[in-house]
Coordinates of C-alpha atoms in Angstrom, one line a residue:
Chain A
M2 CA 30.3 2.6 10.0
A3 CA 28.5 5.5 11.7
E4 CA 24.8 5.1 12.6
S5 CA 22.9 7.1 10.0
I6 CA 20.5 9.7 11.1
K7 CA 17.0 8.5 12.1
I8 CA 14.3 11.2 11.6
L9 CA 11.3 8.9 11.8
T10 CA 12.2 5.7 13.6
G11 CA 14.7 6.9 16.2
N12 CA 12.5 5.8 19.1
F13 CA 10.7 2.9 17.5
D14 CA 12.4 0.3 19.5
V15 CA 11.5 1.9 22.8
P16 CA 9.1 -0.5 24.5
G17 CA 5.5 0.9 24.7
I18 CA 6.2 3.7 22.2
E19 CA 2.7 3.2 20.9
Q20 CA 1.4 4.6 24.2
L21 CA 1.0 8.3 24.7
D22 CA 3.0 8.7 27.9
V23 CA 6.0 6.7 26.6
Y24 CA 5.9 8.6 23.2
R25 CA 5.9 12.0 25.1
K26 CA 8.7 10.9 27.4
N27 CA 10.7 10.2 24.3
G28 CA 10.3 13.6 22.8
G29 CA 6.9 13.1 21.3
Y30 CA 4.5 16.0 20.8
A31 CA 7.3 18.5 21.3
G32 CA 7.0 19.4 17.6
L33 CA 3.3 20.0 18.1
E34 CA 3.8 22.2 21.1
K35 CA 6.3 24.3 19.1
A36 CA 4.1 24.5 16.0
L37 CA 0.9 25.5 17.9
K38 CA 2.5 27.8 20.4
Q39 CA 5.3 29.5 18.6
M40 CA 4.6 29.3 14.9
S41 CA 2.0 30.6 12.5
P42 CA 0.6 28.2 9.9
D43 CA 2.4 30.0 7.2
E44 CA 5.7 29.6 9.1
I45 CA 5.2 25.8 9.2
V46 CA 4.4 25.7 5.5
E47 CA 7.6 27.7 4.9
E48 CA 9.7 25.2 6.9
V49 CA 8.2 22.2 5.0
K50 CA 9.1 24.0 1.7
K51 CA 12.6 24.6 2.9
S52 CA 13.0 21.0 3.9
G53 CA 12.5 19.9 0.3
V54 CA 10.7 16.7 1.6
R55 CA 9.1 15.0 -1.3
G56 CA 5.9 12.8 -1.3
R57 CA 6.9 9.4 0.1
G58 CA 3.9 7.5 -1.4
G59 CA 5.7 7.1 -4.7
A60 CA 5.3 10.2 -6.8
G61 CA 8.1 12.2 -5.1
F62 CA 6.3 15.6 -5.6
P63 CA 7.6 18.3 -3.2
M64 CA 5.3 18.3 -0.2
G65 CA 5.6 22.0 0.6
M66 CA 4.8 22.9 -3.0
K67 CA 1.7 20.7 -2.8
W68 CA 0.7 22.5 0.3
G69 CA 1.3 25.8 -1.4
F70 CA -1.3 25.0 -4.1
L71 CA -4.1 24.7 -1.5
A72 CA -6.9 27.1 -2.4
K73 CA -8.2 29.1 0.6
P74 CA -11.5 30.6 -0.4
E75 CA -13.4 32.4 2.5
G76 CA -15.9 30.3 4.4
V77 CA -15.1 27.0 2.8
P78 CA -13.7 24.2 4.8
R79 CA -10.3 22.7 3.9
Y80 CA -9.3 19.1 4.5
L81 CA -6.1 17.2 5.0
V82 CA -6.4 13.5 4.1
C83 CA -3.6 11.1 4.9
N84 CA -3.0 8.3 2.4
G85 CA -2.5 5.1 4.3
D86 CA -3.9 2.9 1.5
E87 CA -0.4 1.4 1.0
S88 CA -1.1 -1.4 -1.5
E89 CA 1.8 -1.2 -4.0
P90 CA 3.4 -4.7 -4.1
G91 CA 6.7 -4.6 -2.2
T92 CA 5.6 -1.8 0.0
F93 CA 4.9 -2.2 3.7
K94 CA 6.6 0.8 5.3
D95 CA 3.4 2.7 6.3
H96 CA 2.0 -0.4 7.7
Y97 CA 5.1 -0.6 9.9
L98 CA 5.2 3.0 10.8
M99 CA 1.5 3.2 11.9
M100 CA 1.7 -0.1 13.8
K101 CA 4.9 0.9 15.6
S102 CA 4.3 4.6 16.4
P103 CA 0.8 5.7 15.8
H104 CA 1.4 8.9 17.7
L105 CA 4.1 10.0 15.3
L106 CA 1.6 10.1 12.5
I107 CA -1.1 11.6 14.7
E108 CA 1.3 14.4 15.8
G109 CA 2.2 15.0 12.1
M110 CA -1.5 15.1 11.2
I111 CA -2.2 17.7 13.9
I112 CA 0.8 19.9 12.8
S113 CA -0.1 19.6 9.2
S114 CA -3.8 20.2 9.7
F115 CA -2.9 23.3 11.7
A116 CA -0.6 24.5 8.9
L117 CA -3.2 24.0 6.3
G118 CA -6.2 25.4 8.3
A119 CA -8.1 22.1 8.5
N120 CA -10.4 21.3 11.3
T121 CA -11.4 17.9 10.3
S122 CA -8.8 15.5 8.9
F123 CA -8.8 11.9 7.8
I124 CA -6.4 9.0 7.9
Y125 CA -7.5 6.6 5.2
V126 CA -6.0 3.2 5.9
R127 CA -6.4 0.1 3.7
G128 CA -9.2 -2.1 5.2
E129 CA -7.1 -5.2 5.5
L130 CA -5.1 -3.4 8.2
M131 CA -8.1 -3.4 10.7
Y132 CA -5.7 -4.2 13.5
V133 CA -3.6 -1.1 12.7
I134 CA -6.8 1.0 12.5
N135 CA -7.6 -0.2 16.0
I136 CA -4.1 0.9 17.2
L137 CA -4.6 4.3 15.6
E138 CA -8.0 4.7 17.1
K139 CA -6.8 3.9 20.5
A140 CA -4.0 6.4 20.2
I141 CA -6.4 9.1 18.9
A142 CA -8.6 8.4 22.0
E143 CA -5.5 8.9 24.2
A144 CA -4.5 12.1 22.5
K145 CA -8.0 13.5 22.8
A146 CA -8.2 12.7 26.5
A147 CA -4.9 14.6 26.9
G148 CA -6.1 17.7 25.1
L149 CA -4.0 17.1 22.0
L150 CA -7.0 16.6 19.8
G151 CA -10.5 18.0 19.8
K152 CA -11.5 21.5 20.9
N153 CA -8.9 24.1 22.0
I154 CA -5.8 22.0 21.5
L155 CA -3.2 22.8 24.2
G156 CA -5.3 25.8 25.0
T157 CA -4.3 27.5 21.8
G158 CA -7.9 27.7 20.4
Y159 CA -7.2 25.4 17.5
D160 CA -9.8 22.7 17.0
L161 CA -9.2 19.4 15.1
E162 CA -11.2 16.2 14.7
L163 CA -9.2 13.3 13.3
V164 CA -11.1 10.4 11.7
V165 CA -9.6 7.0 10.7
Q166 CA -11.3 5.7 7.6
P167 CA -11.0 2.0 6.5
G168 CA -10.7 1.2 2.8
G169 CA -12.3 -1.9 1.4
G170 CA -9.6 -3.7 -0.5
A171 CA -8.7 -1.7 -3.7
Y172 CA -5.2 -0.8 -4.8
I173 CA -6.7 2.0 -6.9
C174 CA -7.7 3.9 -3.8
G175 CA -4.0 4.7 -3.2
E176 CA -4.4 7.1 -6.2
E177 CA -5.4 10.4 -4.4
T178 CA -8.6 11.2 -6.3
A179 CA -9.9 7.6 -6.1
L180 CA -9.1 7.7 -2.4
L181 CA -11.3 10.9 -2.1
E182 CA -14.2 9.1 -4.0
S183 CA -13.8 6.2 -1.6
L184 CA -13.8 8.5 1.4
E185 CA -17.1 9.9 0.1
G186 CA -18.5 6.4 0.1
K187 CA -18.2 5.6 -3.6
R188 CA -16.4 3.3 -5.8
G189 CA -12.7 4.1 -6.1
N190 CA -12.8 5.6 -9.6
P191 CA -10.1 8.2 -10.2
R192 CA -11.3 11.6 -11.1
N193 CA -10.4 13.5 -14.2
K194 CA -8.0 16.4 -13.4
P195 CA -8.2 19.3 -13.4
P196 CA -9.6 20.3 -11.1
F197 CA -7.0 19.1 -8.7
P198 CA -7.8 18.2 -5.1
A199 CA -6.1 21.4 -3.9
V200 CA -9.0 23.3 -5.5
K201 CA -11.8 20.7 -5.5
G202 CA -11.1 17.6 -3.4
L203 CA -13.1 16.0 -0.6
Y204 CA -16.7 17.0 -0.7
Q205 CA -15.6 19.4 -3.6
C206 CA -13.6 21.5 -1.0
P207 CA -9.9 22.3 -1.2
T208 CA -8.0 19.2 0.0
V209 CA -4.4 18.1 0.5
V210 CA -3.6 14.4 0.3
N211 CA -0.3 13.3 1.7
N212 CA 1.3 9.9 2.4
V213 CA 1.7 8.5 6.0
E214 CA 5.5 8.8 5.9
S215 CA 5.5 12.3 4.4
I216 CA 3.2 13.6 7.1
S217 CA 5.3 11.9 9.8
T218 CA 8.3 14.0 8.9
T219 CA 6.6 17.2 10.0
P220 CA 7.3 16.9 13.8
W221 CA 11.0 16.7 13.1
I222 CA 11.0 19.5 10.5
V223 CA 9.1 21.7 12.9
L224 CA 11.5 21.1 15.8
N225 CA 14.7 21.2 13.8
G226 CA 13.8 23.4 10.9
G227 CA 13.5 22.8 7.3
E228 CA 17.1 23.8 6.6
E229 CA 18.4 21.1 9.0
Y230 CA 16.2 18.5 7.2
A231 CA 17.6 19.6 3.8
K232 CA 21.1 19.0 5.0
V233 CA 20.2 15.3 5.3
G234 CA 20.3 13.3 2.1
I235 CA 21.8 14.2 -1.2
G236 CA 20.9 17.0 -3.7
R237 CA 17.2 17.3 -4.3
S238 CA 16.7 13.9 -2.5
T239 CA 16.5 15.5 1.0
G240 CA 16.0 13.6 4.2
T241 CA 15.6 10.0 5.0
K242 CA 13.3 7.4 3.4
L243 CA 11.7 4.3 4.7
I244 CA 12.6 1.4 2.5
S245 CA 10.6 -1.8 2.8
A246 CA 12.8 -4.7 1.6
S247 CA 11.5 -8.1 0.6
G248 CA 12.6 -11.0 -1.6
H249 CA 15.7 -13.1 -1.4
V250 CA 17.8 -11.1 1.1
K251 CA 19.1 -12.2 4.4
N252 CA 17.4 -9.4 6.4
P253 CA 14.1 -8.3 4.9
G254 CA 12.2 -5.6 6.7
V255 CA 11.8 -1.8 7.0
Y256 CA 14.8 0.4 7.1
E257 CA 15.1 4.1 7.4
I258 CA 18.0 5.2 5.2
E259 CA 19.6 8.5 4.5
L260 CA 18.9 9.2 0.8
G261 CA 22.1 8.9 -1.1
L262 CA 23.1 5.5 0.4
P263 CA 24.7 3.4 -2.3
V264 CA 22.5 0.6 -3.4
E265 CA 25.3 -1.8 -3.1
E266 CA 25.8 -1.0 0.5
F267 CA 22.1 -1.2 1.1
I268 CA 22.0 -4.7 -0.3
Y269 CA 25.2 -6.2 1.0
S270 CA 26.0 -4.4 4.3
D271 CA 25.0 -6.3 7.5
Q272 CA 23.6 -3.1 8.8
Y273 CA 20.9 -3.3 6.1
L274 CA 19.9 -6.3 4.0
G275 CA 23.0 -8.4 4.8
G276 CA 23.3 -9.7 1.2
I277 CA 21.5 -12.3 -0.8
R278 CA 20.4 -15.5 1.0
D279 CA 23.1 -18.1 1.4
G280 CA 24.4 -19.9 -1.7
H281 CA 22.7 -17.6 -4.1
G282 CA 23.4 -14.5 -6.1
L283 CA 21.5 -11.4 -7.0
K284 CA 19.7 -11.5 -10.4
A285 CA 17.3 -8.5 -10.5
V286 CA 15.8 -5.8 -8.3
V287 CA 12.5 -3.9 -8.4
A288 CA 13.6 -0.9 -6.4
G289 CA 10.4 1.2 -5.8
G290 CA 7.4 -1.0 -5.7
S291 CA 6.0 -3.3 -8.4
S292 CA 5.2 -0.5 -10.8
V293 CA 8.8 0.7 -11.4
P294 CA 11.0 -0.8 -14.0
I295 CA 12.8 -4.0 -13.0
L296 CA 16.6 -3.8 -13.3
P297 CA 19.1 -6.5 -13.7
K298 CA 21.9 -6.7 -11.1
D299 CA 24.5 -4.8 -13.1
L300 CA 22.2 -1.8 -13.6
I301 CA 20.9 -1.6 -10.1
L302 CA 24.4 -1.6 -8.7
K303 CA 25.9 0.8 -11.2
T304 CA 24.4 3.3 -13.7
A305 CA 24.9 2.7 -17.5
A306 CA 27.8 5.2 -17.2
G307 CA 29.4 3.0 -14.5
E308 CA 28.7 5.3 -11.6
P309 CA 27.7 3.7 -8.3
R310 CA 23.8 3.7 -8.1
L311 CA 22.5 5.5 -5.0
M312 CA 19.3 5.3 -3.2
S313 CA 17.9 8.6 -4.3
Y314 CA 15.3 9.9 -6.7
E315 CA 17.8 11.2 -9.2
S316 CA 20.3 8.3 -9.1
L317 CA 17.8 5.6 -9.4
S318 CA 16.2 7.3 -12.4
D319 CA 19.5 8.0 -14.0
G320 CA 19.5 6.7 -17.6
G321 CA 15.7 7.1 -17.9
F322 CA 13.8 3.9 -18.5
A323 CA 16.5 2.7 -20.9
S324 CA 18.7 1.8 -18.0
G325 CA 17.2 3.3 -14.9
T326 CA 14.2 3.0 -12.7
M327 CA 12.5 5.0 -9.9
L328 CA 12.7 5.2 -6.1
G329 CA 8.9 5.1 -6.1
S330 CA 7.4 4.1 -2.8
G331 CA 10.6 2.5 -1.5
G332 CA 9.3 -1.1 -2.0
F333 CA 12.6 -2.9 -2.7
I334 CA 12.2 -6.4 -4.0
A335 CA 15.4 -8.4 -4.5
M336 CA 15.3 -11.6 -6.6
D337 CA 18.1 -14.2 -6.8
E338 CA 19.0 -16.4 -9.8
T339 CA 16.2 -18.9 -8.9
T340 CA 13.6 -16.4 -10.0
C341 CA 11.8 -16.7 -13.2
I342 CA 11.3 -13.2 -14.6
V343 CA 8.5 -14.3 -17.0
R344 CA 6.6 -15.8 -14.1
N345 CA 7.1 -12.8 -11.8
T346 CA 6.1 -10.5 -14.6
W347 CA 2.9 -12.5 -15.3
N348 CA 2.2 -12.4 -11.6
F349 CA 2.5 -8.5 -11.5
S350 CA 0.3 -8.2 -14.6
R351 CA -2.3 -10.3 -13.0
F352 CA -2.3 -7.9 -10.1
Y353 CA -2.8 -4.8 -12.3
R354 CA -5.5 -6.6 -14.2
H355 CA -7.3 -7.3 -10.9
E356 CA -6.8 -3.8 -9.7
S357 CA -7.7 -1.8 -12.7
C358 CA -11.0 0.1 -11.9
G359 CA -12.2 -0.4 -15.4
Q360 CA -12.9 3.2 -16.1
C361 CA -10.4 3.8 -19.0
S362 CA -10.5 1.3 -21.9
P363 CA -6.7 1.2 -22.5
C364 CA -6.1 0.1 -18.9
R365 CA -9.2 -2.1 -18.5
E366 CA -8.6 -4.0 -21.8
G367 CA -4.7 -3.6 -21.9
T368 CA -4.1 -5.0 -18.4
G369 CA -6.3 -8.0 -19.4
W370 CA -4.5 -8.6 -22.6
M371 CA -1.0 -8.3 -21.1
E372 CA -2.0 -10.8 -18.3
K373 CA -3.5 -13.3 -20.9
V374 CA -0.5 -13.1 -23.2
L375 CA 2.0 -13.4 -20.3
Y376 CA 0.0 -16.3 -18.9
R377 CA 0.3 -18.2 -22.2
I378 CA 4.1 -17.5 -22.5
E379 CA 4.6 -18.6 -19.0
H380 CA 2.5 -21.7 -19.5
G381 CA 4.3 -22.8 -22.8
K382 CA 1.6 -21.7 -25.2
G383 CA 3.2 -18.4 -26.4
N384 CA 4.7 -17.6 -29.8
E385 CA 7.5 -15.2 -30.8
R386 CA 5.1 -12.5 -31.9
D387 CA 3.6 -12.4 -28.4
I388 CA 6.7 -10.7 -27.0
D389 CA 6.4 -7.7 -29.4
L390 CA 2.7 -7.8 -28.9
L391 CA 3.3 -7.2 -25.2
V392 CA 5.6 -4.3 -25.9
D393 CA 2.9 -2.8 -28.2
V394 CA 0.1 -3.2 -25.7
A395 CA 2.2 -1.7 -22.9
K396 CA 3.0 1.3 -25.2
K397 CA -0.7 1.8 -25.9
I398 CA -1.7 1.9 -22.3
E399 CA 1.1 4.2 -21.1
G400 CA 0.0 7.9 -21.0
N401 CA -3.5 7.1 -22.2
T402 CA -5.4 6.8 -18.9
I403 CA -6.9 9.1 -16.3
C404 CA -4.7 7.9 -13.6
P405 CA -1.2 6.4 -13.4
L406 CA -2.4 2.8 -12.8
G407 CA -2.1 2.3 -16.6
D408 CA 1.5 3.4 -16.5
A409 CA 2.1 1.3 -13.4
A410 CA 0.8 -1.7 -15.3
A411 CA 2.8 -1.1 -18.4
W412 CA 6.2 -0.4 -17.0
P413 CA 7.0 -3.7 -15.3
V414 CA 6.1 -5.6 -18.5
A415 CA 8.0 -3.3 -20.8
S416 CA 11.1 -3.2 -18.5
A417 CA 11.1 -7.0 -18.1
I418 CA 11.2 -7.4 -21.8
R419 CA 13.7 -4.7 -22.3
H420 CA 16.2 -6.3 -19.9
F421 CA 15.3 -10.0 -19.9
R422 CA 14.1 -10.5 -23.5
D423 CA 16.2 -13.7 -23.8
E424 CA 14.2 -15.2 -21.0
F425 CA 10.9 -14.5 -22.8
E426 CA 12.3 -15.9 -26.0
W427 CA 13.6 -19.0 -24.2
H428 CA 10.0 -19.6 -23.0
V429 CA 8.4 -19.4 -26.4
K430 CA 11.1 -21.4 -28.1
N431 CA 11.5 -24.1 -25.5
P432 CA 8.0 -24.5 -24.0
E433 CA 8.6 -28.0 -22.7
A434 CA 11.7 -27.1 -20.7
A435 CA 10.4 -23.7 -19.7
T436 CA 7.2 -25.2 -18.1
K437 CA 9.0 -27.8 -15.9
K438 CA 8.4 -27.1 -12.3
G439 CA 10.9 -24.5 -11.0
A440 CA 12.6 -24.1 -14.4
V441 CA 14.5 -21.0 -14.8
Y442 CA 16.3 -19.7 -17.9
Q443 CA 20.1 -20.0 -17.6
P444 CA 21.9 -17.9 -20.2
E445 CA 24.9 -20.4 -20.7
L446 CA 22.5 -23.3 -21.4
S447 CA 20.5 -21.4 -24.0
L448 CA 23.2 -21.7 -26.6
A449 CA 23.1 -25.5 -26.4
Chain B
M8 CA -36.3 -5.4 7.4
T9 CA -35.9 -8.6 9.4
E10 CA -34.1 -9.0 12.7
T11 CA -31.5 -11.3 11.1
I12 CA -30.1 -8.5 9.0
A13 CA -30.3 -5.6 11.6
L14 CA -27.1 -4.8 13.5
T15 CA -26.9 -5.7 17.2
P16 CA -27.8 -2.7 19.5
E17 CA -24.1 -2.3 20.2
R18 CA -23.1 -2.2 16.6
L19 CA -26.1 0.1 15.7
E20 CA -24.8 2.4 18.3
K21 CA -21.3 2.2 16.9
A22 CA -22.8 2.8 13.4
K23 CA -24.4 6.0 14.6
E24 CA -21.2 7.1 16.1
I25 CA -19.5 6.5 12.8
I26 CA -22.1 8.5 10.9
A27 CA -21.6 11.5 13.2
R28 CA -17.9 11.7 12.3
Y29 CA -18.5 13.3 8.9
P30 CA -19.8 16.7 8.1
E31 CA -23.5 17.4 7.9
G32 CA -25.0 15.8 4.8
K33 CA -22.0 13.7 4.1
Q34 CA -23.2 10.6 6.0
K35 CA -22.6 8.5 2.9
S36 CA -18.9 8.6 3.8
A37 CA -19.8 6.1 6.5
L38 CA -20.7 3.4 3.9
L39 CA -17.4 1.5 4.0
P40 CA -17.0 1.5 7.7
I41 CA -20.6 0.3 8.2
L42 CA -20.2 -2.3 5.6
H43 CA -17.3 -3.6 7.6
L44 CA -19.4 -3.6 10.7
A45 CA -22.1 -5.5 9.1
Q46 CA -19.8 -8.0 7.7
E47 CA -18.2 -8.4 11.1
Q48 CA -21.6 -9.4 12.4
H49 CA -22.9 -11.6 9.6
G50 CA -19.7 -12.9 8.1
W51 CA -20.7 -11.6 4.7
V52 CA -22.8 -8.9 3.1
S53 CA -26.1 -10.0 1.7
P54 CA -28.4 -8.0 -0.5
E55 CA -30.7 -7.6 2.5
T56 CA -27.8 -6.3 4.5
M57 CA -27.0 -3.8 1.8
D58 CA -30.7 -2.6 1.7
F59 CA -30.5 -2.2 5.5
V60 CA -27.4 -0.1 5.2
A61 CA -28.9 2.0 2.5
D62 CA -31.8 2.7 4.7
L63 CA -29.5 3.5 7.6
L64 CA -27.6 6.1 5.5
S65 CA -30.7 7.4 3.7
I66 CA -29.1 6.6 0.3
Q67 CA -30.3 4.5 -2.6
P68 CA -29.7 0.7 -2.5
V69 CA -27.8 0.9 -5.7
E70 CA -25.3 3.2 -4.2
V71 CA -24.6 0.4 -1.7
Y72 CA -24.6 -2.4 -4.3
E73 CA -22.1 -0.7 -6.5
V74 CA -19.7 -0.1 -3.6
A75 CA -20.0 -3.5 -2.0
T76 CA -19.3 -5.2 -5.3
F77 CA -16.3 -2.9 -6.1
Y78 CA -14.2 -3.6 -3.0
T79 CA -12.8 -7.0 -2.7
M80 CA -12.9 -7.3 1.1
F81 CA -16.7 -7.7 1.1
H82 CA -17.9 -11.2 0.8
L83 CA -21.0 -11.3 -1.3
E84 CA -21.7 -14.9 -0.6
P85 CA -21.8 -16.8 2.7
V86 CA -18.3 -17.8 3.9
G87 CA -16.9 -20.3 6.4
K88 CA -16.2 -19.5 10.0
H89 CA -12.5 -18.8 9.2
V90 CA -11.9 -17.0 6.0
I91 CA -8.2 -17.5 5.0
E92 CA -7.1 -14.8 2.5
Y93 CA -3.7 -15.5 1.1
C94 CA -1.5 -13.1 -0.7
R95 CA -0.8 -14.3 -4.2
T96 CA 1.3 -11.2 -5.3
G97 CA 4.9 -11.3 -6.4
P98 CA 7.0 -10.8 -3.2
C99 CA 5.1 -13.5 -1.3
C100 CA 5.4 -15.9 -4.3
T101 CA 9.0 -15.1 -4.5
M102 CA 9.4 -16.4 -1.0
G103 CA 7.7 -19.7 -1.8
G104 CA 4.1 -18.6 -1.4
E105 CA 2.9 -20.8 -4.3
E106 CA 4.0 -24.0 -2.6
V107 CA 2.7 -23.0 0.9
Y108 CA -0.7 -22.0 -0.6
A109 CA -0.9 -25.3 -2.6
H110 CA -0.3 -27.1 0.7
L111 CA -3.0 -25.1 2.4
K112 CA -5.5 -26.0 -0.3
D113 CA -4.5 -29.6 -0.3
K114 CA -4.8 -29.8 3.4
L115 CA -8.3 -28.4 3.4
G116 CA -9.3 -30.2 0.2
I117 CA -10.6 -27.1 -1.4
E118 CA -9.7 -24.6 -4.1
A119 CA -9.5 -20.8 -3.8
G120 CA -13.0 -19.4 -3.5
E121 CA -14.4 -22.6 -1.9
T122 CA -15.5 -23.4 1.6
T123 CA -14.9 -26.7 3.4
Q124 CA -18.0 -29.0 3.8
D125 CA -18.0 -28.5 7.6
G126 CA -18.3 -24.8 7.0
L127 CA -15.2 -24.1 9.0
F128 CA -12.8 -22.7 6.4
T129 CA -13.1 -20.6 3.3
V130 CA -10.0 -19.9 1.2
K131 CA -9.7 -16.8 -0.9
E132 CA -6.8 -15.4 -3.1
V133 CA -6.1 -11.8 -2.6
E134 CA -3.6 -9.3 -3.8
C135 CA -0.8 -7.8 -1.8
L136 CA -1.4 -7.4 1.9
A137 CA 1.4 -5.0 2.5
A138 CA 3.4 -7.5 4.4
C139 CA 6.0 -8.4 1.6
G140 CA 9.1 -8.7 3.8
W141 CA 7.2 -10.9 6.2
G142 CA 5.8 -13.3 3.5
P143 CA 4.4 -15.6 2.5
C144 CA 1.4 -14.5 4.4
F145 CA -2.3 -14.8 4.8
Q146 CA -4.9 -13.1 6.9
I147 CA -7.8 -14.6 8.8
R148 CA -10.2 -11.7 9.6
E149 CA -8.0 -9.1 11.3
K150 CA -5.1 -11.3 12.1
Y151 CA -2.0 -11.6 9.9
Y152 CA -0.1 -14.9 9.8
M153 CA 3.4 -14.3 8.4
H154 CA 6.6 -16.2 7.4
L155 CA 4.4 -19.1 6.5
T156 CA 5.7 -22.6 5.9
N157 CA 3.9 -25.8 5.4
D158 CA 4.5 -26.8 9.0
K159 CA 3.2 -23.4 10.2
V160 CA 0.1 -23.8 8.1
D161 CA -0.6 -27.3 9.6
E162 CA -0.3 -25.8 13.1
I163 CA -2.7 -22.9 12.3
I164 CA -5.3 -25.2 10.7
E165 CA -5.1 -27.7 13.6
E166 CA -5.5 -24.8 16.1
L167 CA -8.5 -23.4 14.4
S168 CA -10.1 -26.8 13.9
K169 CA -10.3 -27.4 17.6

């Protein structure tokens, strides 16, 4: 099989790529040179629009369009904020990217800041990754010493200060308005929208918030052109995507894939995950981070219509939530038949309960209720009405909150019941068997 | 303000450098980085430390309290020399995290949220640390420990007990 194109990670295995001189020797900062010396900010925005690259944090909103919304009132500073808060369970691709190749992100930040007309930009990184923050700060100091940051970058008259900001341990700060609140030194409570950050963001000034991976595509796009980028991938899922794979696979880790790769090939090919660990079979997959609907093996490999499922925004969501899911952040969690779906769903619901900021009642109360009900089902104290109660609570959270955390909490529960209802029923009907250590529902035994 | 809660001269210098990163009048943005700096020095963030930070940033103490209590990384009580924060979220548990963490707590003879009597170890449960493919994992201060097994946990604890 041919090596697939690497837009982001092509030189990640070069020893010392985190250092400026090695990064430059391997083509680094060529995109920046071109952007600053040969292109106008509007031309860069145009190339990003043409590339069709979509937000890689999870929402998948076209980045060029987001840039196009930025308000540009006279005399008001504009900001670019990079979202490196990566906290969605199953997702560790930005962690990997920043740790491996800090200069790729920094180069992307300078290009993007120039395109947007920002002179102070921020990289907000989750506080737990303090060692990655240190890597970034070291790289920023190197770039500054080499005239790539600070005043009069590369002699072009463009000035940029780049600040790395640590978070404090809060999933909610991955939501862009919560992130801005946090960056202002406040609790991470999402803001009501509108106004959107493009009009009133950081310090009430026009702001663009983009994910680490999204920003890191800009050096390649500038060098090769947006049209070239759009040739990679499939349909409206242009380019490549970093997928962070975890769970019961032979080769967990971070992979750069061309969008459109068949899910089956991704899971079973030795070039990627190498299949499920020895002696076991695939049971279910959460394809895009813990928030997206879980799918059983049959539906992750093929759509309900029997088409091969592809790693793309469109194919993964084919069938809607009845039989599909989402690409999300690319946090790909594979589970084999030893996995108890009820326990995993309870675990995820505990996460969302813990991470709800508490601002909106449906989410604050609903996540708590779902966790409590799932806890009692998992621990042999549930009853049959609990299953419908969960579906009901999930429905009442969804769409009724300021930010998407409520939806993110509701979807895993609703989808687990949609696709694995038997397993929930087995728990409430057979509490003794279901609470034995390591007990997992086996369909063929349930008839006995 | 007592000396015990002030930052060392080096850290105070660093704090001032951090404050200068933000636009004029937006010094409150330095709150999280400075709380991390204070915690690095004291191991935890006491009410006195919060008052000190409020003073440093010319903001109200309550603005610091509400932030320090919101973010889970800040320890609001004294902790042991080594704070072990293990990831309890789905992917790490899928990879056998529950057994490994139970072993960790057995070995230290404490539950999550507690500190060993000799003051050496505190164990805390945290949510996803963005290392899912390298789990089960925990973090001790800045360092990540990944692909944990019971044997690996034994080695780490023995090493840190020396």
